[in-house]
Short mmCIF file of C-alpha atoms in Angstrom, two decimals:
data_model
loop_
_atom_site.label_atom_id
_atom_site.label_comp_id
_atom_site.label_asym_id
_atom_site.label_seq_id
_atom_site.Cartn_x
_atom_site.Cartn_y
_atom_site.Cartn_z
CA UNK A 1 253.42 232.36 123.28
CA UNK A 2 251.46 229.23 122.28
CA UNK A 3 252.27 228.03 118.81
CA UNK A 4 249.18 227.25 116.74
CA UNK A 5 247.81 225.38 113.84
CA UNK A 6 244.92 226.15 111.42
CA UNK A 7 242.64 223.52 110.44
CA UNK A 8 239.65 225.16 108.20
CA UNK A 9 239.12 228.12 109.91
CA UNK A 10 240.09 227.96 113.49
CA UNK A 11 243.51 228.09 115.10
CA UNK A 12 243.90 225.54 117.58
CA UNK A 13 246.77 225.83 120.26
CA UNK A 14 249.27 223.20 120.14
CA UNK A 15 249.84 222.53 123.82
CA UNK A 16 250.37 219.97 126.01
CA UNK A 17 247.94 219.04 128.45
CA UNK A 18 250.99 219.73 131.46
CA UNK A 19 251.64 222.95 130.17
CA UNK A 20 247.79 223.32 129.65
CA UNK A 21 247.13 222.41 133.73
CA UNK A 22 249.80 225.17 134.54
CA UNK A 23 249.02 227.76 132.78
CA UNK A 24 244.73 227.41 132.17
CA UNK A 25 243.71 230.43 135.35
CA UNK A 26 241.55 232.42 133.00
CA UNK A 27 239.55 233.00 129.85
CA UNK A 28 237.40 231.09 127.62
CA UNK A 29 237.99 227.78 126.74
CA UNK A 30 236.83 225.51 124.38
CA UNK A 31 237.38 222.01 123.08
CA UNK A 32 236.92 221.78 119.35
CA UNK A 33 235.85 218.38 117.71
CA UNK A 34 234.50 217.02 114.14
CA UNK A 35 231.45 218.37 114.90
CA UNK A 36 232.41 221.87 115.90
CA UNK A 37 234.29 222.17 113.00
CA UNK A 38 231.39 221.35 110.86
CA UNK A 39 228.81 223.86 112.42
CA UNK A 40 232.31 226.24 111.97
CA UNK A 41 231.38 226.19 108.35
CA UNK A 42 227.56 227.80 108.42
CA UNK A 43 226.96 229.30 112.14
CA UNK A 44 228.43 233.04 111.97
CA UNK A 45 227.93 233.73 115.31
CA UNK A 46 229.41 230.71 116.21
CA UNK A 47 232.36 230.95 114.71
CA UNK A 48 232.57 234.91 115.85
CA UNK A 49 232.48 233.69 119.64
CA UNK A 50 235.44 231.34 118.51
CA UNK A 51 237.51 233.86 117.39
CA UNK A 52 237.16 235.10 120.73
CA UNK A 53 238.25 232.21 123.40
CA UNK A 54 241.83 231.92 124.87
CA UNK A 55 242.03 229.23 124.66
CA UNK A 56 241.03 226.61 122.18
CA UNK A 57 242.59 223.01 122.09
CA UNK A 58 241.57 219.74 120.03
CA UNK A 59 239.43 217.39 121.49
CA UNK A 60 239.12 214.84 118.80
CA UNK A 61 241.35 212.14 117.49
CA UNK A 62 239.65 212.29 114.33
CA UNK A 63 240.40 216.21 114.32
CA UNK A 64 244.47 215.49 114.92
CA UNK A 65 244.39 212.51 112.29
CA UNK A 66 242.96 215.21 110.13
CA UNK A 67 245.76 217.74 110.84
CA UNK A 68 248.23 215.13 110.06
CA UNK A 69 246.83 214.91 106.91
CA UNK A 70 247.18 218.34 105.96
CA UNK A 71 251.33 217.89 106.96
CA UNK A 72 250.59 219.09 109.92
CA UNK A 73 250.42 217.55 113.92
CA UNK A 74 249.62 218.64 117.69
CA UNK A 75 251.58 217.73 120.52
CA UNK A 76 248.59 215.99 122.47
CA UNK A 77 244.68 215.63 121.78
CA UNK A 78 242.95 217.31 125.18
CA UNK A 79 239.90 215.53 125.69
CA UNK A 80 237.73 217.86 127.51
CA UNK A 81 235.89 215.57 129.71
CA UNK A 82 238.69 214.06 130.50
CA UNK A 83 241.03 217.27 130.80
CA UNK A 84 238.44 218.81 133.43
CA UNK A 85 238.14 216.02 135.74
CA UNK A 86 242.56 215.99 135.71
CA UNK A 87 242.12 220.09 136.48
CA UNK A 88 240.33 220.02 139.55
CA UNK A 89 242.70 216.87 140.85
CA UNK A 90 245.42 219.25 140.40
CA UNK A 91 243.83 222.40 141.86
CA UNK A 92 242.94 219.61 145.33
CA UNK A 93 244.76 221.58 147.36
CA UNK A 94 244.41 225.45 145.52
CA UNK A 95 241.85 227.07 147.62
CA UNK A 96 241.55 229.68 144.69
CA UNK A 97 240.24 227.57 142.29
CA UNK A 98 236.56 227.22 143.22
CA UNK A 99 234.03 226.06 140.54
CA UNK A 100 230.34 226.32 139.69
CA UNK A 101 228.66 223.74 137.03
CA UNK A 102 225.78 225.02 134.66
CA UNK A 103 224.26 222.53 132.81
CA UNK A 104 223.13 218.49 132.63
CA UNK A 105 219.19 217.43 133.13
CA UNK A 106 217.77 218.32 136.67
CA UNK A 107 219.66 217.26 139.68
CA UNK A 108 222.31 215.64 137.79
CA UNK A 109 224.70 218.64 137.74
CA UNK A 110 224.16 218.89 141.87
CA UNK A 111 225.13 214.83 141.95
CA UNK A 112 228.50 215.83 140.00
CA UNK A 113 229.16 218.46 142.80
CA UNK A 114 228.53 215.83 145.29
CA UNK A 115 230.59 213.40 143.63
CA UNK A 116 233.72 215.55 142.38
CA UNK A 117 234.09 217.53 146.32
CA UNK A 118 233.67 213.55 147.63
CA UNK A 119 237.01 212.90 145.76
CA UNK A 120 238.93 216.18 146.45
CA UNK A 121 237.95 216.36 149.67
CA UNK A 122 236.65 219.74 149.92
CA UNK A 123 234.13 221.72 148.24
CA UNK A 124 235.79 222.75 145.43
CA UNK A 125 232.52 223.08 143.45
CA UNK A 126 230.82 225.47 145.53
CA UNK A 127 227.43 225.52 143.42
CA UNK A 128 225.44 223.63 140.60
CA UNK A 129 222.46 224.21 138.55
CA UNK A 130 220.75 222.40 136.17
CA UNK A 131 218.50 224.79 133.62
CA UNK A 132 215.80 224.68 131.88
CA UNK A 133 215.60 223.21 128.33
CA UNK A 134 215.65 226.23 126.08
CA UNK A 135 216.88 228.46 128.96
CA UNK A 136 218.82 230.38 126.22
CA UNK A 137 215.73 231.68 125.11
CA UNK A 138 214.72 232.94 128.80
CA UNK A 139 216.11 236.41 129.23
CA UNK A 140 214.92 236.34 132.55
CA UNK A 141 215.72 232.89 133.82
CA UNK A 142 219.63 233.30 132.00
CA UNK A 143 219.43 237.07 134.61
CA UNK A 144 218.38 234.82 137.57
CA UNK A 145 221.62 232.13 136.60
CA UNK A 146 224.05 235.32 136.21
CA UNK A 147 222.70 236.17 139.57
CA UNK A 148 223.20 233.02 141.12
CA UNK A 149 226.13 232.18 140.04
CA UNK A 150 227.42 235.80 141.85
CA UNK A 151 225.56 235.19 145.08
CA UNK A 152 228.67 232.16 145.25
CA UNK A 153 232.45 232.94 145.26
CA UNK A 154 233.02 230.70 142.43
CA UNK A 155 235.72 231.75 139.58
CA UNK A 156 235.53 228.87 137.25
CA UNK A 157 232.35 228.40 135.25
CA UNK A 158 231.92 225.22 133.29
CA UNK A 159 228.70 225.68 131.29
CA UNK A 160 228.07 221.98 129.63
CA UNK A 161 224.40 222.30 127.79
CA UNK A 162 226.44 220.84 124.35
CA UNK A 163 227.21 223.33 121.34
CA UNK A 164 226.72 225.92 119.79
CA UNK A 165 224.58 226.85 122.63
CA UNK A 166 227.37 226.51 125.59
CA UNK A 167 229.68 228.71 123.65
CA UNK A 168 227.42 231.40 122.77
CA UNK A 169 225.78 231.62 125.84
CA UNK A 170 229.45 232.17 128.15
CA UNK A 171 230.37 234.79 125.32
CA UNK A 172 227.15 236.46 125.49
CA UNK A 173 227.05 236.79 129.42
CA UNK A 174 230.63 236.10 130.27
CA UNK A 175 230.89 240.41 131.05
CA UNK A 176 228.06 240.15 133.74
CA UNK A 177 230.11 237.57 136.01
CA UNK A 178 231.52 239.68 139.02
CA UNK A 179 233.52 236.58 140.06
CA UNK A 180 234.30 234.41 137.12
CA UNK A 181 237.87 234.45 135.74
CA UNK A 182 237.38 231.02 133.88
CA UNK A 183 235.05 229.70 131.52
CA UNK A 184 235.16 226.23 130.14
CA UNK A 185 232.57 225.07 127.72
CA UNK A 186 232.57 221.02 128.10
CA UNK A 187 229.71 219.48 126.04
CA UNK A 188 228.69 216.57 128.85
CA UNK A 189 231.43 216.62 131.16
CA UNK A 190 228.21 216.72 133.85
CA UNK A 191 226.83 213.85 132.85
CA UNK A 192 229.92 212.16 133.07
CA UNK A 193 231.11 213.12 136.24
CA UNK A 194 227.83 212.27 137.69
CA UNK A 195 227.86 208.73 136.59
CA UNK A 196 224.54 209.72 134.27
CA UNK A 197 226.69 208.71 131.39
CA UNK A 198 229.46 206.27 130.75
CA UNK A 199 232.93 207.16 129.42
CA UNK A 200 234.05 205.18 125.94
CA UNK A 201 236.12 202.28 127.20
CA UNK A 202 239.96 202.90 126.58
CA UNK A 203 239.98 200.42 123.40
CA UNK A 204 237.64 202.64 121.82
CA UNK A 205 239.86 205.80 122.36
CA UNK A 206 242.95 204.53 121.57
CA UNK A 207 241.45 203.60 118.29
CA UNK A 208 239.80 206.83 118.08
CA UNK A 209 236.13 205.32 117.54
CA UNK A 210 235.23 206.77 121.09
CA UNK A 211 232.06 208.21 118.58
CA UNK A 212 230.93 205.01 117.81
CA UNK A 213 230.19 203.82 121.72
CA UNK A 214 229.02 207.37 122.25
CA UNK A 215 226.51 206.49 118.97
CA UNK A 216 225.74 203.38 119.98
CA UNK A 217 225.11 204.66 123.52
CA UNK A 218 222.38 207.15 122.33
CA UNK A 219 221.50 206.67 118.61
CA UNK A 220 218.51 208.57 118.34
CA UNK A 221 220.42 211.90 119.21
CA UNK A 222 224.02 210.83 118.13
CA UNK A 223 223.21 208.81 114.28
CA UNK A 224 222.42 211.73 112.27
CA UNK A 225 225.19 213.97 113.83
CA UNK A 226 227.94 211.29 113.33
CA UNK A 227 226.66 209.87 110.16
CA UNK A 228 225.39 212.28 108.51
CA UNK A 229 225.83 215.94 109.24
CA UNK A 230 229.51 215.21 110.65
CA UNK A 231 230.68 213.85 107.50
CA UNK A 232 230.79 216.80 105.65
CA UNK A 233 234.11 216.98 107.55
CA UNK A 234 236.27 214.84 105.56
CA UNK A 235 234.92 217.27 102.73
CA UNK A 236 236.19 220.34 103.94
CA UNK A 237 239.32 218.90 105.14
CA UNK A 238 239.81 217.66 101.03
CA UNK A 239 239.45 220.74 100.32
CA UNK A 240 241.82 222.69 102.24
CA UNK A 241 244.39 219.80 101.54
CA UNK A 242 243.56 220.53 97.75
CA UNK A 243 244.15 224.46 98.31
CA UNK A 244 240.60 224.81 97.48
CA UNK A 245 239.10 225.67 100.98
CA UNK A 246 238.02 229.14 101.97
CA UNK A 247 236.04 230.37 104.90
CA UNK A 248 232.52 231.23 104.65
CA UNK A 249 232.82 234.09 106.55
#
């Protein structure tokens, strides 16, 4: 049994990513960071389909500096970008691992198939699809995904539209997938993998400021979340430090 620690009001898993590679074959998982935590404190539903994943592991070096700050630590932060292009390198050669991608702007998640099967060597993503924007509002365009998504023999779903919406959307449809064993929710993993956007160089994570080149990457979208809505963070986290925190919900 993983051993987990409680930071506000989510338990994250304190794994390694090796023991995270061999044992990840199904469930929901999902990659809490600063700003997950934050929409943790006013979205019920959100924080009802967290509850509910299998797995949940931190994604954010600002996250684990926060848990050492409340006395406590994690073995390893689990970047999920990062962690799912290391998954699919070690399923090469696992026939049984097959993977569909939901999510990115239009053509950009079928580029990511292209690119990711290029350096397996096989088709290991087996389909991609880029929806809509609002799709999650489209009962009948989220049937037609369920459906295509079960006309392929994929078992690993990574839905990557950003959050809440990723997360709510594999909990609320997760019991319609014939095939689907896994479900990752991965923010822009897509993008990423397609080459659409570009990683944080290394100094920047090691420093843990991979926000900041994300910010400066795309400020109009990324300023008020990181310097704004995000920093009611460090408030919360005072607060559970001070025995004063208790969950909304």
């Amino acid at each position: 049994m993983t051993q987990k620690v409680r930071i506000l009001n989510i338990d994250i898993q304190n794994i390694t990513r090796k023991e995270l590679l061999e044992n990840l074959s199904e469930g929901i998982f999902f990659t809490p960071n600063v700003d997950h935590l934050v929409k943790l404190q006013k979205d019920a539903e959100f924080y009802n389909v967290y509850q509910n994943a299998d797995w949940v592991v931190c994604d954010s070096k600002i996250v684990a500096i926060g848990l050492k700050f409340l006395r406590t630590s994690i073995k390893e932060v689990i970047q999920g970008s990062s962690f799912f292009t290391e998954y699919y390198l070690y399923h090469k050669n696992n026939e049984n691992v097959k993977i569909f991608l939901l999510g990115a702007a239009k053509e950009v998640a079928e580029t990511a198939m292209l690119k990711i099967n290029a350096k397996v060597g096989r088709n290991i993503v087996v389909g991609a699809h880029s929806p809509s924007f609002g799709f999650e509002n489209d009962e009948t365009e989220c049937q037609e995904i369920v459906h295509m998504i079960n006309t392929t023999n994929a078992n690993v779903l990574l839905v990557g539209v950003g959050a809440p919406k990723q997360e709510k959307w594999i909990f609320k449809y997760k019991d319609l997938f014939t095939n689907i064993k896994l479900f990752m929710a991965l923010g822009a993993t897509i993008d990423f993998e397609a080459g659409k956007v570009k990683r944080a160089p290394k100094i920047f994570q090691k420093f843990a400021i991979e926000w900041l080149f994300r910010m400066c990457s795309d400020p109009k979208r990324l300023i008020k979340r990181y310097l704004i809505d995000d920093m009611a963070f460090f408030y919360y986290l005072l607060k559970q430090k001070l025995g004063l925190y208790q969950n909304p919900f």
